[in-house]
Amino acid sequence: MKYDAVIAGAGFAGMYMLYRLRELGFSAIVLEAADGVGGTWYWNRYPGARCDVQSMDYSYSFSEELQQEWVWSEKYATQPEILRYANHVADRFDLRRDIRFERRIASAAYDENNASWRVATECGETYEAQFYIVATGCLSMPKEIDIPGVERFKGKRYHSANWPHEGVDFSGLRVGVIGTGSSAIQSIPLIAAQAAELTVFQRTAAFSMPAFNRPLQGEEITARKANYAEFRERSRYSLFGVPDLAMDKSALEVSAEERNATYEAAWQGGTLIALLESYNDIMTSTAANETAAEFVRQKIRSIVKDPKTAETLCPTTFPIGTKRPCLDTGYYETFNAEHVTLVDVRHTPLEEVTERGVRTSATEYEFDAIVFATGFDAMTGAIVSVDITGRGGVTLKERWQHGPATYLGLMVAEFPNLFTITGPGSPSVMSNMMVSIEQHVDWIAECMRTLRERGATTIEARPEAEQAWVAHVNEVADATLFPQANSWYMGVNVPGKPRVFLPYIGGVGPYRMKCDEVAGNAYEGFAITTEAGLSAAAG
Ligand code: N01
């Protein structure tokens, strides 16, 4: 059977894409590797996993009934609650009948003669569709563990992004955790609460702020729901996909007292962006940034009792915000416990995993279990893990060998009718993903509707439009401090990956307006073809 669209992935992007296409009368099928919906929330079941965008923001806005009826229990929802929500959405909108589970896509090839995609699964099935829509998520492909000897370890080995569904009991065990990014920072306090001994291997200290998570109160839920639509609209035209805070001053034009009072209020608010949005130059001026960074370092020093451990936990090698900041519940406090040890692997590098544990340049540590919270091949890893072939047999992997090139993060030249939801070059991970997912899905659905109306068969990014967009993405990033960090935003966490700023930092609102303008100008920068050949409609 031939579909209008094959959608890869049944996370929040794939589910909404299916919903919208059905609404427009398109036939679509979703192929999903897991045996359930939820994407990242299906896989990342490590202890303490929760979203660090507030639950009433991190949810779909497309259905007024859904957003009015669903009741989030906490300021920051846990992974099980978010997965329940994803399942509720799948049932409520009867999505499962068009999702094929346990189908990992192996390849997708564009057939120029039929202007269609042939998508093959690892289990040997083939699906044909006019459009191939990639909804595989930005942080879904765990990066290969680049520490020698991992297979040798005789104890239990876990990865935060592929956690056993039945959970893990660390009671009485000697546990090692490798990594101190968001996943580790959320899980470490809970693992420490069970383990007999916990050793944390830190390569780069992270900036983390307290989440001050709490149950949501009835009145605040009612108040938000009374004008949810207006609130969502503000998020859509914001910088990060949540309503902007007023940022009308430089951090350097106010007194130290005023600055510290502002930072303290932001800290107490328990959100990811309040501190970074306190002033308008924190992400562009090294001096301004340093005031915020030092504020957090002082907090770390005030929480962690052992001065040496506190200093090791203080990030000093990158500006605050240029690596994804973390939200925690009791992370720094955990290092005050007698049975918790921090190992600075910059000082004593991790050499190998052994049969009994982990060896650094200084000593061998013995463990019953090791948790790898070592992160992802972000933004491009999941996309190119499928062997995607475009016009003339070109592979996407080859096209992106020096870094991903897209037009608007939505399409790639030479890959007609291939859409990437929250692809590289779009705000994606620099935003509340729900807002960016909905924006991309709506844009793609409207584009497909327009093509159908015009009798068009293909749409493809023009190379010159793609080049101009890539240049713009870099130009905007280069005006900030982001390129200074060795972050996964820059691809640097994966050995051999080109150093390129992957998302678009120009802001969710301006980006949305650009996408709408392009569509309004007859899909400027895209080539659109009909059966009869190239259309003059696209600029
Ligand atoms: O991964 P990470 P993550 N030897 O890449 C270290 C989102 N997320 O899974 O920084 C030693 O951040 C690595 O060290 P370094 C969120 O966007 C969201 O924690 O490369 N160490 C780092 O400390 C987040 O940013 C939520 O020097 C090694 C850690 O492992 C993104 O996902 C929750 C190493 C990896 O940290 C990724 O988070 C969780 C090695 N060989 C995640 N290799 C919420 O919304 C890696 N490391 C709550």
XYZ file of N, CA and C and ligand atoms in Angstrom, residues 41 46 50-52 139 143 146-147 160 178-184 186 203-204 323-324 345-346 350 373-376 488 493, ligand 1:
141
model
N 10.429 9.795 26.339
C 9.831 9.470 27.648
C 9.525 7.994 27.779
N 15.264 6.446 33.888
C 16.207 6.409 35.017
C 15.571 7.063 36.250
N 12.577 13.534 35.049
C 11.402 14.393 34.897
C 11.756 15.528 33.955
N 10.742 16.157 33.421
C 10.996 17.220 32.467
C 11.367 18.483 33.226
N 12.318 19.244 32.712
C 12.623 20.480 33.428
C 12.091 21.710 32.701
N 17.346 14.123 20.966
C 18.216 13.496 21.967
C 17.726 12.074 22.179
N 25.000 8.312 22.627
C 26.316 8.286 21.965
C 27.037 7.019 22.414
N 32.548 5.830 24.831
C 33.910 5.882 24.295
C 34.963 5.645 25.375
N 34.665 4.690 26.267
C 35.641 4.316 27.297
C 35.986 2.851 27.040
N 21.451 5.598 31.108
C 20.281 6.393 31.510
C 19.192 6.424 30.429
N 28.893 7.545 35.673
C 29.804 8.279 34.784
C 29.013 9.348 34.051
N 29.425 10.602 34.236
C 28.745 11.733 33.626
C 28.079 12.597 34.676
N 28.007 13.882 34.373
C 27.324 14.832 35.278
C 26.520 15.840 34.450
N 25.791 15.326 33.443
C 24.834 16.160 32.703
C 23.464 16.052 33.369
N 22.419 16.495 32.657
C 21.063 16.511 33.236
C 20.629 15.144 33.757
N 20.882 14.091 32.965
C 20.405 12.755 33.363
C 21.077 12.326 34.661
N 22.385 12.514 34.755
C 23.107 12.132 35.972
C 22.655 12.982 37.159
N 19.883 14.425 37.742
C 18.571 14.031 38.264
C 18.630 12.704 39.010
N 33.660 14.736 34.372
C 34.671 15.278 33.457
C 34.527 16.790 33.377
N 33.289 17.254 33.231
C 33.052 18.701 33.204
C 31.947 19.014 34.200
N 26.495 25.386 27.859
C 26.135 23.974 27.872
C 24.763 23.967 28.516
N 23.921 23.016 28.174
C 22.551 23.021 28.673
C 22.565 23.039 30.206
N 37.684 13.485 36.732
C 38.440 12.724 35.733
C 39.240 13.617 34.778
N 39.194 14.918 35.038
C 40.152 15.781 34.323
C 41.520 15.637 34.972
N 39.828 8.861 33.205
C 39.252 7.519 33.124
C 40.042 6.763 32.073
N 25.752 7.783 32.149
C 24.832 8.894 31.826
C 25.624 9.815 30.910
N 26.088 9.223 29.807
C 27.121 9.845 28.977
C 26.565 10.582 27.757
N 25.242 10.677 27.676
C 24.653 11.583 26.702
C 24.368 10.988 25.336
N 24.145 11.889 24.391
C 23.555 11.530 23.095
C 24.370 12.073 21.919
N 27.234 19.449 23.585
C 26.558 18.654 22.544
C 25.824 19.566 21.564
N 30.693 16.563 21.878
C 30.715 15.428 22.806
C 30.940 14.095 22.094
O 23.859 13.978 28.578
P 24.962 15.157 28.613
P 22.503 13.870 29.429
N 34.237 10.102 30.059
O 25.628 15.083 27.291
C 30.003 12.905 30.414
C 18.281 16.568 27.814
N 17.758 16.034 29.049
O 21.873 12.580 29.092
O 30.541 17.363 29.627
C 33.772 10.861 31.056
O 24.396 16.416 29.041
C 29.936 14.306 29.897
O 31.113 15.004 30.182
P 31.518 16.285 29.259
C 18.963 17.884 28.112
O 18.810 18.735 27.012
C 16.691 16.674 29.563
O 22.745 14.158 30.855
O 31.331 15.847 27.831
N 32.638 11.549 31.018
C 28.702 14.806 30.654
O 28.990 15.137 31.962
C 20.382 17.446 28.312
O 21.322 18.452 28.159
C 16.211 16.261 30.745
O 32.914 16.563 29.622
C 31.924 11.448 29.898
C 27.809 13.573 30.646
O 28.653 12.445 30.458
C 20.489 16.351 27.266
O 19.252 15.687 27.311
C 16.780 15.218 31.434
C 32.334 10.676 28.799
C 26.796 13.598 29.536
O 25.935 14.661 29.749
C 21.591 15.369 27.509
O 21.639 15.045 28.894
C 17.866 14.591 30.892
C 33.550 9.984 28.920
N 34.006 9.222 27.938
C 18.351 15.002 29.700
N 31.406 10.795 27.832
C 15.070 16.978 31.308
O 14.248 17.617 30.677
C 30.456 11.623 28.314
N 30.759 12.018 29.552
C 14.991 16.906 32.688
